[in-house]
CSV table of C-alpha atoms in Angstrom, one decimal:
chain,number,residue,atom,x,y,z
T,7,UNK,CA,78.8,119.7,121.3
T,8,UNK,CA,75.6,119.4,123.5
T,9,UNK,CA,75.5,122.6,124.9
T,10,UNK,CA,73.3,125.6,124.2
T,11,UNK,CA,75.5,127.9,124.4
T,12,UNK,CA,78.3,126.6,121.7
T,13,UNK,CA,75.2,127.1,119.2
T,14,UNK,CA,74.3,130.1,120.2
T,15,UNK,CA,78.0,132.1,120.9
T,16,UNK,CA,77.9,130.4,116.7
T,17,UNK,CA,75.3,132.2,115.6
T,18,UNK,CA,76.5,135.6,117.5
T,19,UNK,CA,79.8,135.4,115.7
T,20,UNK,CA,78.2,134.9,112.2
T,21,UNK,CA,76.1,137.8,113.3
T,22,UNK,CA,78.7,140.3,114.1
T,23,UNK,CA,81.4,138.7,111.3
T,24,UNK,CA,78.0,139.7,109.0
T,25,UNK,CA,77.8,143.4,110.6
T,26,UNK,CA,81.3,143.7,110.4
T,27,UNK,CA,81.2,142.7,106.5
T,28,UNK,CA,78.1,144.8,105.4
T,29,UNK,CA,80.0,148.1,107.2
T,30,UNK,CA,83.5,147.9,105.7
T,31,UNK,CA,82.8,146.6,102.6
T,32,UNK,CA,83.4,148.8,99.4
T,33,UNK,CA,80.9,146.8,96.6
T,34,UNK,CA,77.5,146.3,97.0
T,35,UNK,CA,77.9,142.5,96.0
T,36,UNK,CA,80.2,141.8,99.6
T,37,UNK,CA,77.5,143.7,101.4
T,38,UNK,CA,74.9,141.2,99.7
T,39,UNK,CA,76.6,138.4,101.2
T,40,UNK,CA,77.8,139.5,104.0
T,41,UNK,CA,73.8,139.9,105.0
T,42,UNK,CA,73.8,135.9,104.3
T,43,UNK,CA,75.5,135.6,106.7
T,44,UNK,CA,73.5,137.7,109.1
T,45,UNK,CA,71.0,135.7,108.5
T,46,UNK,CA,72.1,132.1,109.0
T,47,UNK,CA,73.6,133.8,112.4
T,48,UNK,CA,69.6,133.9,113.1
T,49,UNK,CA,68.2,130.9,111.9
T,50,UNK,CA,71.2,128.7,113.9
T,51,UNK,CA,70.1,130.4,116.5
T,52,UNK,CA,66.4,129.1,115.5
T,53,UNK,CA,67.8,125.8,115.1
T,54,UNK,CA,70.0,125.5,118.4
T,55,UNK,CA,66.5,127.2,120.5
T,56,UNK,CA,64.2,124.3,119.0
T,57,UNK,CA,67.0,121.6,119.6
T,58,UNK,CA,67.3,121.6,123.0
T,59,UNK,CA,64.6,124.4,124.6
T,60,UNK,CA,61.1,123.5,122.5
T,61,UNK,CA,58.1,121.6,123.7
T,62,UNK,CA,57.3,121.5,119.9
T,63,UNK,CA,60.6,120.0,118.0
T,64,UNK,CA,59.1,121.5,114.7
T,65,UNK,CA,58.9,124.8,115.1
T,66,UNK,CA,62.4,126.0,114.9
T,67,UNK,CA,62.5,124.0,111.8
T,68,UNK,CA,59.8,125.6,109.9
T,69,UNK,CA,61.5,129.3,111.2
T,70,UNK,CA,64.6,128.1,109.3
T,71,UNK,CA,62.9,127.0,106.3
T,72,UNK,CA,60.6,130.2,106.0
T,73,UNK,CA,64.3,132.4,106.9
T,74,UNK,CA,66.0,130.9,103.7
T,75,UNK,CA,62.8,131.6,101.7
T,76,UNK,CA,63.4,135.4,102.7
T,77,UNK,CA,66.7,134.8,101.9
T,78,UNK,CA,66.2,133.7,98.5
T,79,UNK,CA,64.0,136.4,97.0
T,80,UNK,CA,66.3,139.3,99.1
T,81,UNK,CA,69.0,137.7,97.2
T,82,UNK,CA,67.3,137.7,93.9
T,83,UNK,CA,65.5,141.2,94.3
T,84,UNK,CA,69.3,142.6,95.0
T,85,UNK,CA,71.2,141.1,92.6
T,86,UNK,CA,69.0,142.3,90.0
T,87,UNK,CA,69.4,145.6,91.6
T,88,UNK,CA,72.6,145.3,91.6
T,89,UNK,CA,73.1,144.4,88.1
T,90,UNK,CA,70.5,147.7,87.2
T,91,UNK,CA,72.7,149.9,89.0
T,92,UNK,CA,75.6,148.8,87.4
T,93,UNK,CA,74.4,148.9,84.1
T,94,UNK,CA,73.5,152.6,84.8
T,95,UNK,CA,76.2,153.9,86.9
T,96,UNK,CA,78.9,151.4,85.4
T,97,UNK,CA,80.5,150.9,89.1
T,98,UNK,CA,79.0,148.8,92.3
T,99,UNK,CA,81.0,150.7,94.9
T,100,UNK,CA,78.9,151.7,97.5
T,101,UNK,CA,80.3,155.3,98.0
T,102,UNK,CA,80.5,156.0,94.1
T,103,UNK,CA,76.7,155.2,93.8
T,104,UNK,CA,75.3,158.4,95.8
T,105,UNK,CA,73.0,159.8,92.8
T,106,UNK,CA,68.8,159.6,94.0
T,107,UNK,CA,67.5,161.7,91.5
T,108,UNK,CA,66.4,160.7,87.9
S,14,UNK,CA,89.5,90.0,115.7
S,15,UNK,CA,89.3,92.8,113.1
S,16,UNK,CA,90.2,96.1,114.2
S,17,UNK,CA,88.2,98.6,112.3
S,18,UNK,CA,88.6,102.2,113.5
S,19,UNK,CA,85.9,102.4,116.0
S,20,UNK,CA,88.4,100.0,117.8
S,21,UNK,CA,91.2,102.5,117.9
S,22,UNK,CA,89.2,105.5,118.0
S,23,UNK,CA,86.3,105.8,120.5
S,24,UNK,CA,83.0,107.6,118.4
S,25,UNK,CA,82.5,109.8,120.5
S,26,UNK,CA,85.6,111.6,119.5
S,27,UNK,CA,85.2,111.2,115.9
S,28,UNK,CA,82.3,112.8,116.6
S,29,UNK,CA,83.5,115.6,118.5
S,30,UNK,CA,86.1,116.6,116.0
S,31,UNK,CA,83.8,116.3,112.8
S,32,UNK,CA,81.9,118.9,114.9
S,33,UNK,CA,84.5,120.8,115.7
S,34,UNK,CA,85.8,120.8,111.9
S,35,UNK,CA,82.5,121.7,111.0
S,36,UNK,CA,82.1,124.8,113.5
S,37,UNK,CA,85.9,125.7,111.9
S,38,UNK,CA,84.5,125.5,107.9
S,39,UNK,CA,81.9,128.0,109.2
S,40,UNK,CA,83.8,130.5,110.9
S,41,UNK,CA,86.8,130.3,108.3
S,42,UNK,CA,84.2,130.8,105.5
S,43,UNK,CA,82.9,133.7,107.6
S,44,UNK,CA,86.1,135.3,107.9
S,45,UNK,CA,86.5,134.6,104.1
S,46,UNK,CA,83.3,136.0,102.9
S,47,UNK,CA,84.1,139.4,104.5
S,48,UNK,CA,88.1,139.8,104.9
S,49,UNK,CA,89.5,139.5,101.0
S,50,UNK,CA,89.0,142.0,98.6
S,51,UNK,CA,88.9,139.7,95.4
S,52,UNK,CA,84.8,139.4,95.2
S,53,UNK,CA,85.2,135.6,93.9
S,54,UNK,CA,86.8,134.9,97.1
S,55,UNK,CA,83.9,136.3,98.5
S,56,UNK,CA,81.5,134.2,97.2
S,57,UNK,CA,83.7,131.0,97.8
S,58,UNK,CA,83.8,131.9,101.2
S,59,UNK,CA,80.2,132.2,101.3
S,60,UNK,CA,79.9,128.9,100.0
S,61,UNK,CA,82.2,127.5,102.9
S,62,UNK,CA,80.2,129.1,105.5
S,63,UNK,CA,77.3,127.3,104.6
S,64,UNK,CA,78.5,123.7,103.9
S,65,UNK,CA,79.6,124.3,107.8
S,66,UNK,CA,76.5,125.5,109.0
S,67,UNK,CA,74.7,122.5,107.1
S,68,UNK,CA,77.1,120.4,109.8
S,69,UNK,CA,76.2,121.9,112.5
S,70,UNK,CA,72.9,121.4,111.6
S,71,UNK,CA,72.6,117.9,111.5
S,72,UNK,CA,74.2,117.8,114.8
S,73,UNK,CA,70.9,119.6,116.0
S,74,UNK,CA,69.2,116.9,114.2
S,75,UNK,CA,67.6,117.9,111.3
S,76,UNK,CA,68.6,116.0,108.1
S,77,UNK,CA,65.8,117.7,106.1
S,78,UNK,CA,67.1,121.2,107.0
S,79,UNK,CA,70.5,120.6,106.3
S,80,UNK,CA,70.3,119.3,102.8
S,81,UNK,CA,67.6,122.1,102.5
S,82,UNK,CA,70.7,124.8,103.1
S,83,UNK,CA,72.6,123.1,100.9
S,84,UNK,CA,70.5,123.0,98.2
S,85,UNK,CA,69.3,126.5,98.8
S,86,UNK,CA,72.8,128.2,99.7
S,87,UNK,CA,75.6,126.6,98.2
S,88,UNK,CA,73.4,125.3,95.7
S,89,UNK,CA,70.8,128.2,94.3
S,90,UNK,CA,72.0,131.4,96.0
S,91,UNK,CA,76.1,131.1,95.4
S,92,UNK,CA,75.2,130.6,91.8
S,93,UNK,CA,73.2,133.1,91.6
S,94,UNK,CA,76.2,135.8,92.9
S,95,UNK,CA,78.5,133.9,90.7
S,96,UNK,CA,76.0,135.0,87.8
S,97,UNK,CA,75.4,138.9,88.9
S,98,UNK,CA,79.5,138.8,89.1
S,99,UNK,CA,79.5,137.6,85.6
S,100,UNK,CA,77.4,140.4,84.4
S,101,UNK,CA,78.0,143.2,86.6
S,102,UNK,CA,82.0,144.4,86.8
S,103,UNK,CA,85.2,143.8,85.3
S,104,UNK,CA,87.4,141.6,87.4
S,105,UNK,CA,90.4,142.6,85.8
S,106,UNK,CA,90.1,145.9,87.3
S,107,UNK,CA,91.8,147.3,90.3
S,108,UNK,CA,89.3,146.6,93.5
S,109,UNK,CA,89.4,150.2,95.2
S,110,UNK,CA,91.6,150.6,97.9
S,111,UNK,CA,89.3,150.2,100.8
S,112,UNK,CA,88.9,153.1,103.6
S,113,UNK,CA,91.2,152.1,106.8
S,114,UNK,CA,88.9,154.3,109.1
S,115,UNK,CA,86.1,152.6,107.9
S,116,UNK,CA,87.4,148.9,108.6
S,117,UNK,CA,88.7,149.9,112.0
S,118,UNK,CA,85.0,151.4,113.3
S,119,UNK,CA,83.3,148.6,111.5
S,120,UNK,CA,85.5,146.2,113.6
S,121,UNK,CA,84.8,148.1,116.9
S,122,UNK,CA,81.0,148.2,116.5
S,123,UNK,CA,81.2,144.6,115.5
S,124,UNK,CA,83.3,143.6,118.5
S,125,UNK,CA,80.7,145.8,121.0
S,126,UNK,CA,78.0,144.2,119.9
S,127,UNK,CA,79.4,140.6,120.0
S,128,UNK,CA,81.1,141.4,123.6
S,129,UNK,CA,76.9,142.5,124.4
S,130,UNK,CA,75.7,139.3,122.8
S,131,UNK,CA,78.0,136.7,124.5
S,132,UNK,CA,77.7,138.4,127.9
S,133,UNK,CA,73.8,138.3,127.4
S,134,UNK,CA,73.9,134.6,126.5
S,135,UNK,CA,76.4,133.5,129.7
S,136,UNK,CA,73.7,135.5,132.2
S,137,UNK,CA,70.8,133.7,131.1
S,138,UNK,CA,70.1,130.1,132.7
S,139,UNK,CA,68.4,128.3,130.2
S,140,UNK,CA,66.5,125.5,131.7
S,141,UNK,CA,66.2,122.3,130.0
S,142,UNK,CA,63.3,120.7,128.9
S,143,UNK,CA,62.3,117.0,130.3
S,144,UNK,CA,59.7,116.1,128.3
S,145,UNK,CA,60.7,116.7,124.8
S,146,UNK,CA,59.1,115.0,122.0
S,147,UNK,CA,62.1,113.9,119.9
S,148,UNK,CA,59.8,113.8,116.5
S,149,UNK,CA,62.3,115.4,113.6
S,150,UNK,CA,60.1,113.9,110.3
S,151,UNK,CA,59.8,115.0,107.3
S,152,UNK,CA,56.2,113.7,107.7
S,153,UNK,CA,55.7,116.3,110.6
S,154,UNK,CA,56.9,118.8,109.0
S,155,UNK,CA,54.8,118.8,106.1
S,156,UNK,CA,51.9,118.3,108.1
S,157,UNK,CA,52.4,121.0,110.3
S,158,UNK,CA,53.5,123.1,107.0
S,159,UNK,CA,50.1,122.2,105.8
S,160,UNK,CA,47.9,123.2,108.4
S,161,UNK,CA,49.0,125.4,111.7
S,162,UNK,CA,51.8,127.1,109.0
S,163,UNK,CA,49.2,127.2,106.4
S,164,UNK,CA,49.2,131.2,105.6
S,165,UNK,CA,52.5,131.8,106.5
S,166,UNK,CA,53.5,128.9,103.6
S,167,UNK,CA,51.4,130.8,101.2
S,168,UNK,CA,52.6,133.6,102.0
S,169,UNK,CA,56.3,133.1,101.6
S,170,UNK,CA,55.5,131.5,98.3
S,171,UNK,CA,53.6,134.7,97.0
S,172,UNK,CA,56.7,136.2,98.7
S,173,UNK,CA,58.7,134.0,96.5
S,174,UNK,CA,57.4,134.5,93.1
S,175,UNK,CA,56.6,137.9,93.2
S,176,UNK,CA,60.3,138.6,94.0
S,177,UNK,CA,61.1,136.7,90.8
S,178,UNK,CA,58.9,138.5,88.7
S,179,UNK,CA,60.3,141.8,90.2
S,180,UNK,CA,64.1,141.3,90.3
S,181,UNK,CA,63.1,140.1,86.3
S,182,UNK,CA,61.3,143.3,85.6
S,183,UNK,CA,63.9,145.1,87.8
S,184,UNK,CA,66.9,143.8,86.0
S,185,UNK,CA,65.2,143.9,82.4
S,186,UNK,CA,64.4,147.8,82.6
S,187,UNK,CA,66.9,149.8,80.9
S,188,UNK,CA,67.1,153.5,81.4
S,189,UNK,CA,68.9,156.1,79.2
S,190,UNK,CA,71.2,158.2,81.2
S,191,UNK,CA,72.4,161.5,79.9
């Protein structure tokens, strides 16, 4: 419970649970959140650093807040995309979705 | 005498096993978030994983951080899938069978690179510091956010709105397909 590492082997399995997700999944939604939880894998890892290694206890704090600002708008910016894609190609499976011209 | 529960049960191990349900809602969520194919379970999942993490952050003692991942997470961002579900595809519709060569080498290069990260974090010695300055305020925060974060604040806020006006513009532009 106060131990580094506990945090940190944490926020490597959200990491790799998050790689695992955004390779097998089919839609483009389960990709979306599986790179969440990429993301939180990081910023505990932010968190658990500025707990128990920082001069500065703010720091880490700050990093988080700033990681789920990023967070918010990349799950804005794709979820719109998502919705235009669907709306065009009528499908969000990754593989279906292989068109780049206009 | 009145026995109340931190007679009978020591703190310290209520402690340890809110903590450990906490590192449990996060991993389960996790494993939720990715393993079904039903998208809603997804998202549910999702939501899970984060009321976890918000846990596990305030047992690295930050209150302000936690309630700002639940707000942000469960609160804003699970909503907003929720929402793109509603509009994007029919649930009712058969969720494509999913690849079985394409799980399997996702779970090997997933494994790998856990097995790399764990090994990297038992060879390092992290030394611990003596003089820490245990100051977690919300006062600090904002102060610090205020001057030595200054740019990178505005930055992430012109971050922040100009992703709203994009995914609006983005998601409003409708093009004929022949």
């Amino acid at each position: 419970m106060d131990c580094l590492t506990t945090y940190l082997i944490l926020g490597a399995l959200l990491f790799c649970i998050g790689i695992f997700g955004i390779l097998q999944h089919n839609s483009l939604i389960g990709m979306l959140i599986a790179a969440e939880l990429v993301l939180n894998g990081a910023a505990v890892n932010f968190m658990a650093f500025n707990m128990f290694l920082s001069k500065d206890p703010a720091t880490g704090q700050i990093f988080t807040l700033f990681i789920m600002g990023v967070a918010a708008a990349e799950a804005a910016v794709g979820l719109s995309i998502i919705i235009t894609v669907y709306r065009n190609f009528k499908t969000i499976n990754a593989d279906a979705v292989s068109e780049l011209k206009g | 005498m009145t026995t109340t529960i931190s007679n009978l049960i020591p703190p310290i191990m209520i402690a340890q096993a809110a903590f450990a349900l906490m590192i449990v809602f996060t991993l389960g969520g996790a494993f939720l978030a990715v393993i079904p194919k039903n998208i809603v379970h997804n998202i549910l999942g999702l939501c899970l994983a984060m009321f976890g993490i918000t846990g596990v952050y305030l047992y690295l003692g930050s209150q302000f951080v936690a309630m700002m991942q639940l707000l942000i997470y469960v609160g804003a961002i699970c909503m907003t899938f929720i929402f793109a579900i509603l509009l994007s595809p029919p649930l009712e519709k058969e969720p494509p069978k999913r690849n079985k060569t394409k799980v399997i080498t996702a779970a090997i290069v997933s494994g790998v690179v856990f097995l790399v990260m764990v090994n990297m974090v038992m060879s390092l010695k992290f030394e611990p510091l003596t003089d820490i300055t245990r100051d977690w305020s919300i006062k600090t925060l904002g102060q610090l956010l205020m001057t030595r974060y200054f740019l990178v604040f505005e930055v992430i806020s012109l971050l922040l709105a100009i992703a709203i006006i994009g995914s609006i513009m983005i998601a409003s532009f409708v093009r004929k397909r022949n």
